[in-house]
Amino acid sequence: SAFFTGPEELKDSAHSAALLAQLKSFYDAKLLCDVTIEVVTPGSGPGTGRLFPCNRNVLAAACPYFKSMFTGGMYESQQASVTMHDVDAESFEVLVDYCYTGRVALSEANVERLYAASDMLQLEYVREACASFIARRLDLTNCTAILKFADAFDHHKLRSQAQSFIADNFKQLSQMGSNREETLADLTLAQLLAVLRLDSLDIESERTVCHVAVQWLEAGPEERGPSAAEVFKCVRWMHFTEKDRHYLEGLLTKPIMKKHCLDVIEGALQMRYEKPPQRMGMCAKEMVIFFGHPRDPFLCCDPYSGDLYTLPSPLISLVHTGTVTSSAVCISPDHDIYLAAQPRKDLWVYKPAQNSWQQLADRLLCRAGLNVAYIDGYVYVLGGRDPVTGVKLKEVECYSVQRNQWVLVEPLPHSFISFDLVVIRSYLYAVNSSRVFCYDPSHNTWLKCNSLKRRNFQDACAFNDEMYCVCDIPVVKVYNPFRGEWRQIRNIPLVSGTNNYRVINHGQKLLLITSYTPQWRKNQVTVYEYNTREDQWIHIGARFGLLQFDSHFFCVSARVFPSCLE
C-alpha cells in the first residue's frame, strides 16, 4: 500500500534510562571523566576542597551553569580542574547525582542549602522542588523564617505562600512570644508592612494588628522608632469602637508611642480616619456546607440567619465524563476541606481564604462507598468496595499533607460499608450498626470497641469528646470512648416522610439536619439544636426548596469567608 512505504522507524523505550544509568555507573567508578570539580569551603585555599571527577558533557547537558562554563569560551572550558567556592560539598554531591540520575533526595536538614546551590547552578527543577518542600512544611514556628528566606532569594511564589500562611494564622502568631526561633518581630520593615497591609488577615479585631505593630517597634525602639508612623498607617483605626477606648488610652502610656506617634493614637481616639475595608477574618462565619449531586455547586447555609452562599465544586467538570458518582469530605482544625471523589482516586483541598480547590496526589485505590477523616496533618481513606470487582476493601490509605504522598497503614480488621468516621482526641473511630473500631495512629493499630448493636445506622459525629450516633430512627446513642460505654439520649423528632438524617458539630452546638420531600416536590430541610442540659431537641427553622437538586445530601460545618463566596 502507498500508505506504508519507506523505512520503518523504531524507538527503544528503554534506551534513555539505560544510557543515564550507564553514565551514572561511569561516574561512580570514576571512568571516562574529563574534568574534576573541586568544591572548596569558603575561606579555604585551592587544593583543600573535595574533588568530584565528572563528565563535562553530562554536566553541560543537565545544568545551564556548566553549559555556559564549558561551551561559552570561558577560561574553565579548557581546564582539567575547576574550583568552586560558593556551594557546599554535600549539596554539590546531591546536585551532581541529580545531573546523572534525575533524582534528588530532600530533607529538612539539607533543603535550604540545596535551594541556594540549585539557584546558583540554575537547576530549575531542583530549586522549585525545594521551594515546594519548604512551602508544605510551613507552620507557626517557621513561617516568618521562611518568608525571610523567600525574600532573600526573591522567590515570589514561596513569599506569597508564606504571607498567606501568616495571614491565615495571624491571631495565633501575634500571641506567640520570643521562645520561638523567629517571630513577627523579626521581620524587616518592608516585610512587616507587606503583612500588615493584607486584607486577608484572619483576625476578629484590628487590635491584633495594632498589638503586632507595637511588638515590632518595642523589639528595637531606637532603630525602629522612626518607622513608627509608617507602621501605624497599616492599622485600620476606624475599625476600633468605643469598647477599644481603654486599650487605645493604654497605648498612650507606652514610651515609644509618646515619642513617635502620639498624634496617631489621639487621632484614633477621635475616629477621624476614612473607613478602610474590613480584614477578611472579621467577615468569617461558621456555616453548614451541603454536598449533594456532583454536578451541582456546594451550598453554604447559616442555619440561624438563613444566609445562603454557593461554594465552587471541583467535581462539576468530571461529572460529564461519568467517572464521578459521589464524594466524601472531612475538615481540618484549620477549616481546610478535603474532598475525595468516588470511585476515582482524586483528592482535593479547599482553602477558604483563597476560595480555591487544589488537586493533591492521587489516592492509591479506587473505591465506592468510602469515607475520609483528618487527624494531625494526615487524611485517612477507608471502607467501601472495589468499583470493578465489588470486593469489600479493608485497606486503609493515609495521606501526608506535608509530603503530598500516600501510604497504606494497618488494614481494618473487618470491612466497613454504610459507616461513618469520627475523630476524638487524635483517635479515629469507624462505626456502623454492628461494629466500632478505634485506630491509634501513634501505634498504627486498630482496637475493637463496644458496638452499637442496632439494626440501622444513619450518621455520627464528635461532640464534647463523645460520639453521637443516629441509628434506629428515632434513637440517638452516645459513646463515651474513655469509659467505653454507650448511653441513650432523647429521641429525635419524628416527621413522616423524612428521608435523610445528619448530625454535625456546628460552632460547639450539636445540630440535627433532616430533609423530606412533600407532595409538591420541593424538599424541606429542617434544623434542630440539641440542648444537653435539658436533653431536648429544639426546632431552629426549616427551609423549602433549599436542596432541590438532591435531598440525599451530607453536610459538614466549616469556617468560611462569605465575602469570597457567591
XYZ file of C-alpha atoms in Angstrom:
566
model
C 0.000 0.000 0.000
C 1.161 3.513 -0.741
C 0.476 4.414 2.868
C 3.159 2.013 4.140
C 6.321 2.924 2.232
C 9.813 3.968 3.251
C 11.920 2.759 6.151
C 10.378 1.699 9.449
C 11.278 3.961 12.365
C 11.615 2.238 15.724
C 12.280 3.664 19.176
C 13.884 1.796 22.050
C 11.811 2.983 25.016
C 14.420 1.722 27.460
C 17.362 3.442 25.742
C 17.369 6.809 27.566
C 17.018 5.247 31.019
C 19.725 2.682 30.246
C 22.038 5.389 28.902
C 21.555 7.517 32.017
C 22.166 4.514 34.260
C 25.381 3.674 32.394
C 26.654 7.241 32.652
C 25.965 7.125 36.389
C 27.941 3.883 36.665
C 30.876 5.589 34.896
C 30.643 8.485 37.367
C 30.550 6.154 40.376
C 33.556 4.213 39.046
C 35.381 7.438 38.017
C 35.648 6.195 34.421
C 35.984 8.425 31.330
C 35.914 11.561 33.498
C 37.373 14.624 31.757
C 37.020 17.323 34.417
C 37.456 17.474 38.172
C 35.345 19.896 40.185
C 36.962 20.956 43.441
C 34.465 22.321 45.982
C 36.323 24.488 48.482
C 34.927 25.623 51.812
C 34.639 29.442 51.875
C 37.828 30.896 53.367
C 39.983 27.925 52.388
C 42.525 27.873 49.593
C 42.799 25.724 46.424
C 43.803 22.131 46.976
C 41.920 21.869 50.265
C 38.488 21.060 48.900
C 36.581 17.916 47.998
C 37.143 16.535 44.494
C 34.383 15.383 42.106
C 35.626 13.710 38.882
C 32.840 14.251 36.324
C 31.960 14.196 32.620
C 31.735 17.640 31.003
C 29.074 16.582 28.518
C 26.771 15.271 31.282
C 27.147 18.365 33.454
C 26.699 20.691 30.470
C 23.633 18.796 29.219
C 21.931 18.749 32.621
C 22.974 22.091 34.114
C 22.761 25.525 32.417
C 25.521 26.850 34.697
C 28.010 24.252 33.466
C 26.773 24.562 29.881
C 27.787 28.218 29.928
C 31.076 27.359 31.625
C 32.115 24.570 29.253
C 30.672 25.790 25.941
C 30.811 29.563 26.254
C 34.508 30.047 25.713
C 35.224 30.662 29.374
C 38.660 30.003 30.877
C 37.315 26.925 32.738
C 36.294 25.247 29.471
C 39.957 24.406 28.742
C 40.953 23.391 32.264
C 41.123 19.842 33.624
C 40.159 21.120 37.090
C 37.631 23.746 38.163
C 37.393 25.232 41.661
C 34.043 26.304 43.139
C 33.673 28.369 46.320
C 30.000 29.335 46.562
C 28.482 25.924 47.235
C 28.983 23.338 49.981
C 30.317 19.883 49.127
C 27.285 17.968 50.482
C 24.849 19.962 48.342
C 27.085 19.734 45.292
C 27.245 15.945 45.658
C 23.441 15.736 45.674
C 23.162 18.009 42.630
C 25.792 16.137 40.618
C 23.923 12.936 41.435
C 20.757 14.641 40.142
C 22.538 15.519 36.878
C 23.325 11.846 36.349
C 20.049 10.314 37.580
C 17.256 12.906 37.549
C 16.565 12.071 41.196
C 17.071 14.233 44.259
C 16.645 13.425 47.965
C 15.298 16.338 50.038
C 15.186 16.581 53.814
C 14.604 19.328 56.340
C 18.345 19.231 57.084
C 19.510 19.894 53.514
C 16.691 21.670 51.701
C 17.718 25.294 52.263
C 21.343 24.636 51.284
C 20.155 22.683 48.243
C 17.885 25.547 47.266
C 20.783 28.003 47.411
C 23.074 25.678 45.443
C 20.482 24.820 42.786
C 19.642 28.513 42.451
C 23.297 29.266 41.734
C 23.655 26.336 39.316
C 20.346 27.237 37.608
C 18.839 23.784 38.198
C 15.220 24.901 37.943
C 13.596 21.562 38.770
C 15.571 21.123 41.999
C 15.066 24.749 43.000
C 11.283 24.510 42.591
C 11.199 21.107 44.290
C 12.993 22.663 47.275
C 10.569 25.599 47.340
C 7.584 23.225 47.238
C 9.135 21.100 50.003
C 9.604 24.196 52.179
C 6.082 25.507 51.488
C 4.485 22.204 52.505
C 6.224 22.473 55.878
C 5.026 25.951 56.773
C 3.953 26.067 60.407
C 3.661 28.526 63.266
C 7.300 28.067 64.282
C 8.954 28.633 60.903
C 6.664 30.796 58.747
C 8.463 34.085 59.437
C 11.862 32.494 58.774
C 10.545 31.056 55.503
C 9.199 34.463 54.484
C 12.646 35.939 55.079
C 14.242 33.075 53.144
C 11.881 33.617 50.195
C 12.667 37.325 50.234
C 16.410 36.664 50.273
C 16.125 34.658 47.048
C 13.245 36.722 45.612
C 11.054 33.638 45.143
C 7.649 35.193 44.501
C 5.532 32.069 44.923
C 7.165 30.970 48.177
C 6.914 34.517 49.509
C 3.210 34.600 48.656
C 2.645 31.207 50.299
C 4.437 32.319 53.471
C 2.438 35.561 53.575
C -0.812 33.632 53.087
C 0.078 31.268 55.932
C 0.909 34.210 58.200
C -2.372 35.898 57.245
C -4.363 32.718 57.932
C -2.717 32.285 61.352
C -2.123 35.910 62.273
C -4.019 35.763 65.554
C -2.032 32.776 66.853
C 1.261 34.283 65.699
C 0.510 37.544 67.483
C 0.226 35.640 70.766
C 3.480 33.696 70.432
C 6.466 35.010 72.341
C 10.208 35.073 71.810
C 10.619 31.404 72.759
C 10.181 30.721 69.046
C 13.230 30.857 66.798
C 11.602 33.561 64.665
C 8.651 35.827 65.469
C 6.762 38.529 63.634
C 9.014 40.976 65.471
C 11.981 39.563 63.486
C 10.599 40.694 60.136
C 12.172 43.607 58.309
C 10.202 46.825 57.987
C 9.256 46.051 54.379
C 8.175 42.518 55.266
C 6.084 43.715 58.214
C 4.371 46.430 56.168
C 3.506 43.934 53.424
C 1.865 41.635 56.001
C 0.019 44.341 57.960
C -1.485 45.745 54.751
C -3.083 42.433 53.776
C -6.880 42.413 53.540
C -6.715 38.649 54.097
C -5.578 38.776 57.748
C -7.739 36.290 59.641
C -8.475 38.400 62.717
C -11.594 39.283 64.640
C -10.352 42.682 65.823
C -7.975 45.330 64.489
C -6.425 45.327 67.958
C -4.434 42.271 66.855
C -2.751 44.264 64.071
C -2.022 47.113 66.464
C -0.584 44.674 69.015
C 1.820 43.200 66.436
C 2.873 46.690 65.324
C 3.695 47.649 68.916
C 5.565 44.348 69.469
C 7.698 45.004 66.401
C 8.542 48.576 67.439
C 9.342 47.617 71.029
C 11.728 44.862 69.822
C 14.131 47.624 68.689
C 12.872 51.034 69.820
C 15.985 53.001 68.930
C 16.377 51.878 65.326
C 12.706 51.134 64.628
C 11.122 54.119 66.372
C 11.470 56.473 63.387
C 9.398 53.998 61.323
C 6.509 54.034 63.823
C 4.323 56.409 61.837
C 4.686 54.308 58.686
C 3.909 51.099 60.608
C 0.806 52.543 62.254
C -0.563 53.676 58.911
C -1.220 49.967 58.333
C -3.588 49.839 61.320
C -7.178 50.462 60.261
C -8.178 52.701 63.117
C -11.798 53.158 62.018
C -12.440 49.503 62.945
C -11.879 50.406 66.593
C -15.022 51.080 68.615
C -15.855 52.673 71.917
C -15.049 49.308 73.536
C -11.435 49.798 72.445
C -11.035 53.227 74.066
C -9.390 51.850 77.205
C -6.916 49.883 75.062
C -6.051 52.959 72.985
C -5.606 55.096 76.087
C -3.231 52.436 77.379
C -1.112 52.792 74.248
C -0.585 56.462 75.068
C 1.381 55.442 78.172
C 3.990 53.482 76.178
C 7.265 55.430 75.798
C 7.697 54.590 72.114
C 4.175 55.828 71.374
C 4.717 59.089 73.271
C 7.933 59.718 71.383
C 6.963 58.832 67.834
C 3.216 58.644 67.207
C 1.203 60.342 69.911
C -0.874 62.147 67.299
C -1.779 58.850 65.591
C -3.315 57.376 68.743
C -5.040 60.630 69.667
C -6.478 60.698 66.172
C -7.689 57.125 66.582
C -9.465 58.117 69.781
C -11.278 60.821 67.832
C -12.050 58.408 64.953
C -11.051 60.889 62.262
C -9.952 58.495 59.508
C -11.740 57.272 56.410
C -13.178 53.785 56.781
C -10.966 51.150 55.084
C -12.110 47.695 54.003
C -12.540 45.059 56.697
C -9.926 42.369 57.161
C -11.072 39.013 55.842
C -11.165 37.386 59.285
C -13.681 39.967 60.501
C -16.164 38.592 57.964
C -15.530 34.906 58.710
C -18.522 32.766 59.558
C -19.085 29.155 60.520
C -21.596 27.668 58.130
C -23.149 24.329 57.264
C -21.937 23.133 53.867
C -24.252 20.800 51.952
C -22.807 18.338 49.450
C -25.355 16.901 47.041
C -25.101 15.697 43.458
C -21.588 16.097 41.979
C -22.971 18.125 39.067
C -24.035 20.975 41.394
C -22.072 23.557 43.376
C -21.976 23.106 47.132
C -24.328 25.136 49.279
C -23.269 27.114 52.381
C -26.016 27.966 54.839
C -26.147 29.719 58.189
C -28.861 27.698 59.955
C -29.670 30.563 62.323
C -29.743 33.593 60.000
C -30.712 31.719 56.840
C -27.874 33.311 54.809
C -27.053 31.267 51.699
C -23.954 31.134 49.521
C -22.559 28.737 46.942
C -19.139 27.147 47.037
C -17.428 26.133 43.764
C -17.096 22.399 43.164
C -14.103 20.695 41.513
C -16.341 17.776 40.534
C -18.571 19.541 38.016
C -16.130 19.195 35.125
C -15.744 15.463 35.852
C -19.424 14.546 36.089
C -19.887 14.688 32.321
C -17.216 12.003 31.926
C -19.303 9.612 34.012
C -16.336 8.833 36.251
C -17.619 10.532 39.431
C -20.764 9.404 41.192
C -20.323 10.862 44.690
C -17.794 12.229 47.150
C -16.705 12.158 50.785
C -15.480 15.111 52.838
C -13.562 15.882 56.038
C -12.468 19.116 57.714
C -9.128 20.015 59.314
C -8.921 22.131 62.502
C -7.812 24.995 60.229
C -11.096 24.534 58.295
C -9.440 23.266 55.141
C -11.924 20.980 53.359
C -10.606 17.698 51.937
C -12.792 16.111 49.267
C -12.346 12.588 47.877
C -14.115 11.656 44.639
C -15.772 8.278 44.210
C -14.908 5.932 42.619
C -11.914 7.828 41.192
C -8.621 8.353 43.020
C -8.839 12.157 43.125
C -8.322 14.183 46.309
C -8.745 17.958 46.565
C -8.301 20.511 49.323
C -10.314 23.724 49.586
C -8.613 26.741 51.158
C -11.363 29.076 52.441
C -9.185 32.203 52.455
C -8.276 31.687 48.788
C -11.718 30.285 47.812
C -9.990 27.739 45.606
C -9.550 23.990 45.250
C -6.123 22.406 44.823
C -5.806 18.895 43.437
C -3.472 16.728 45.508
C -1.675 13.462 44.811
C -3.960 10.677 43.584
C -5.041 8.055 46.094
C -3.675 4.530 45.866
C -7.024 2.754 45.309
C -10.311 3.372 43.532
C -13.234 2.966 45.942
C -17.009 3.266 46.063
C -18.665 3.855 49.435
C -15.525 5.214 51.123
C -15.194 7.713 53.951
C -12.444 10.153 54.942
C -11.098 11.698 58.154
C -8.379 14.184 59.108
C -6.033 13.686 62.077
C -2.953 15.796 62.909
C -1.778 16.515 59.373
C -2.927 13.231 57.799
C -6.011 12.293 55.759
C -7.265 8.719 56.129
C -9.379 6.981 53.476
C -11.011 3.639 54.210
C -14.038 1.428 53.719
C -16.182 0.758 50.670
C -15.764 -1.618 47.738
C -13.616 -2.057 44.687
C -15.785 -0.408 41.964
C -14.892 -3.090 39.398
C -14.964 -6.368 41.348
C -17.299 -5.308 44.174
C -14.876 -6.762 46.731
C -15.088 -5.103 50.155
C -11.847 -3.305 50.977
C -10.003 -3.490 54.290
C -7.015 -1.433 53.134
C -6.511 1.941 54.851
C -4.844 4.737 52.892
C -3.011 7.543 54.696
C -2.121 10.856 53.042
C 0.591 13.150 54.423
C -0.415 16.786 53.931
C 3.195 17.842 54.419
C 4.697 15.403 51.912
C 1.756 15.165 49.461
C 2.219 11.389 49.486
C 0.112 8.297 50.210
C 0.968 5.100 52.072
C -1.015 2.085 53.241
C -1.249 1.696 57.024
C -2.644 -1.097 59.199
C -5.750 -2.512 57.462
C -9.169 -2.718 59.081
C -9.916 -5.927 60.990
C -13.291 -6.001 59.181
C -14.591 -4.308 56.068
C -16.984 -1.371 56.504
C -19.979 -0.468 54.340
C -22.567 2.221 55.252
C -20.482 3.645 58.055
C -19.051 6.867 59.407
C -15.694 8.075 60.698
C -15.400 10.124 63.875
C -12.229 11.722 65.286
C -11.920 12.228 69.051
C -8.633 13.441 70.546
C -6.480 12.175 67.676
C -8.115 8.719 67.621
C -10.123 7.554 64.609
C -13.383 5.648 65.177
C -15.044 3.654 62.399
C -18.668 2.962 63.303
C -21.691 1.282 61.750
C -24.724 -0.555 63.112
C -22.785 -3.642 64.207
C -19.126 -2.686 64.730
C -16.912 0.014 66.227
C -13.149 0.016 65.803
C -10.656 2.599 67.042
C -7.422 3.411 65.190
C -4.423 4.728 67.134
C -2.130 6.499 64.616
C 0.783 6.661 67.056
C 0.925 2.842 67.253
C -0.659 2.027 63.860
C -3.135 -0.348 65.495
C -6.900 -0.983 65.467
C -8.748 -1.798 68.680
C -12.225 -3.263 68.943
C -14.734 -1.189 70.949
C -18.215 -1.876 72.273
C -20.558 -1.942 69.295
C -23.775 -0.032 68.703
C -25.851 -3.223 68.341
C -28.602 -1.657 66.219
C -30.340 -2.703 63.016
C -29.815 0.559 61.141
C -27.185 3.303 61.106
C -27.744 6.841 59.805
C -24.944 9.215 60.797
C -22.423 10.063 63.526
C -20.290 12.972 64.688
C -17.989 14.025 67.521
C -19.360 16.413 70.122
C -17.831 17.241 73.518
C -15.322 14.386 73.114
C -18.107 11.838 72.649
C -19.604 10.125 69.595
C -23.267 10.849 68.829
C -24.965 8.318 66.532
C -28.376 8.434 64.887
C -29.342 4.798 64.434
C -32.772 3.092 64.532
C -34.952 6.154 63.938
C -35.682 7.961 66.230
C -32.959 6.583 68.544
C -29.774 8.547 69.318
C -26.986 6.845 71.221
C -23.821 8.390 72.640
C -20.479 6.613 73.055
C -18.007 7.724 75.697
C -14.577 6.498 74.496
C -12.920 6.946 77.891
C -15.393 4.669 79.671
C -16.149 2.504 76.639
C -19.888 2.852 77.328
C -22.999 3.714 75.317
C -25.969 5.685 76.625
C -29.206 6.776 75.002
C -30.446 10.367 74.914
C -33.755 11.952 73.904
C -35.146 10.617 70.622
C -35.043 12.919 67.622
C -38.330 14.461 66.417
C -40.256 12.249 64.011
C -41.694 13.727 60.823
C -43.419 11.416 58.367
C -41.621 11.090 55.052
C -38.197 12.190 56.318
C -35.508 10.501 54.209
C -32.227 11.971 55.472
C -30.794 12.462 58.972
C -27.473 14.226 59.618
C -25.782 15.269 62.877
C -22.920 17.793 62.921
C -20.902 19.790 65.431
C -21.583 23.396 64.431
C -19.875 26.089 66.491
C -19.833 23.903 69.623
C -23.521 23.114 69.134
C -24.933 19.735 68.120
C -27.311 20.092 65.184
C -29.667 17.568 63.623
C -30.447 18.311 59.968
C -33.222 16.382 58.240
C -34.957 16.540 54.870
C -38.092 15.218 53.302
C -39.945 15.820 50.038
C -43.615 16.855 50.379
C -46.186 16.277 47.659
C -45.257 19.470 45.804
C -41.720 18.037 45.422
C -39.806 20.935 46.949
C -37.818 19.234 49.664
C -37.819 20.718 53.134
C -34.665 20.920 55.235
C -35.268 21.192 58.973
C -32.679 22.044 61.633
C -32.797 21.121 65.333
C -30.323 22.027 68.086
C -29.681 19.651 70.974
C -29.879 21.161 74.457
C -27.556 18.994 76.556
C -28.780 20.401 79.849
C -32.467 19.786 79.156
C -31.969 16.735 76.924
C -34.197 18.321 74.299
C -34.132 18.803 70.530
C -35.077 22.431 69.791
C -36.535 23.367 66.404
C -34.347 26.081 64.831
C -36.009 26.501 61.465
C -36.989 24.975 58.134
C -36.364 25.897 54.520
C -38.358 24.744 51.459
C -36.564 24.119 48.192
C -33.147 24.538 49.808
C -31.763 21.440 48.127
C -33.863 20.914 45.034
C -31.016 19.096 43.348
C -30.520 16.303 45.901
C -32.359 15.531 49.139
C -29.850 12.756 49.949
C -27.154 15.240 50.893
C -24.463 15.022 53.514
C -23.093 18.052 55.304
C -20.223 19.387 57.416
C -19.609 22.558 59.381
C -16.680 24.790 58.468
C -15.500 28.365 58.897
C -15.673 30.141 55.531
C -15.433 33.694 54.237
C -18.767 34.849 52.759
C -17.039 37.811 51.096
C -15.295 35.260 48.819
C -18.456 33.273 48.004
C -21.330 33.864 45.621
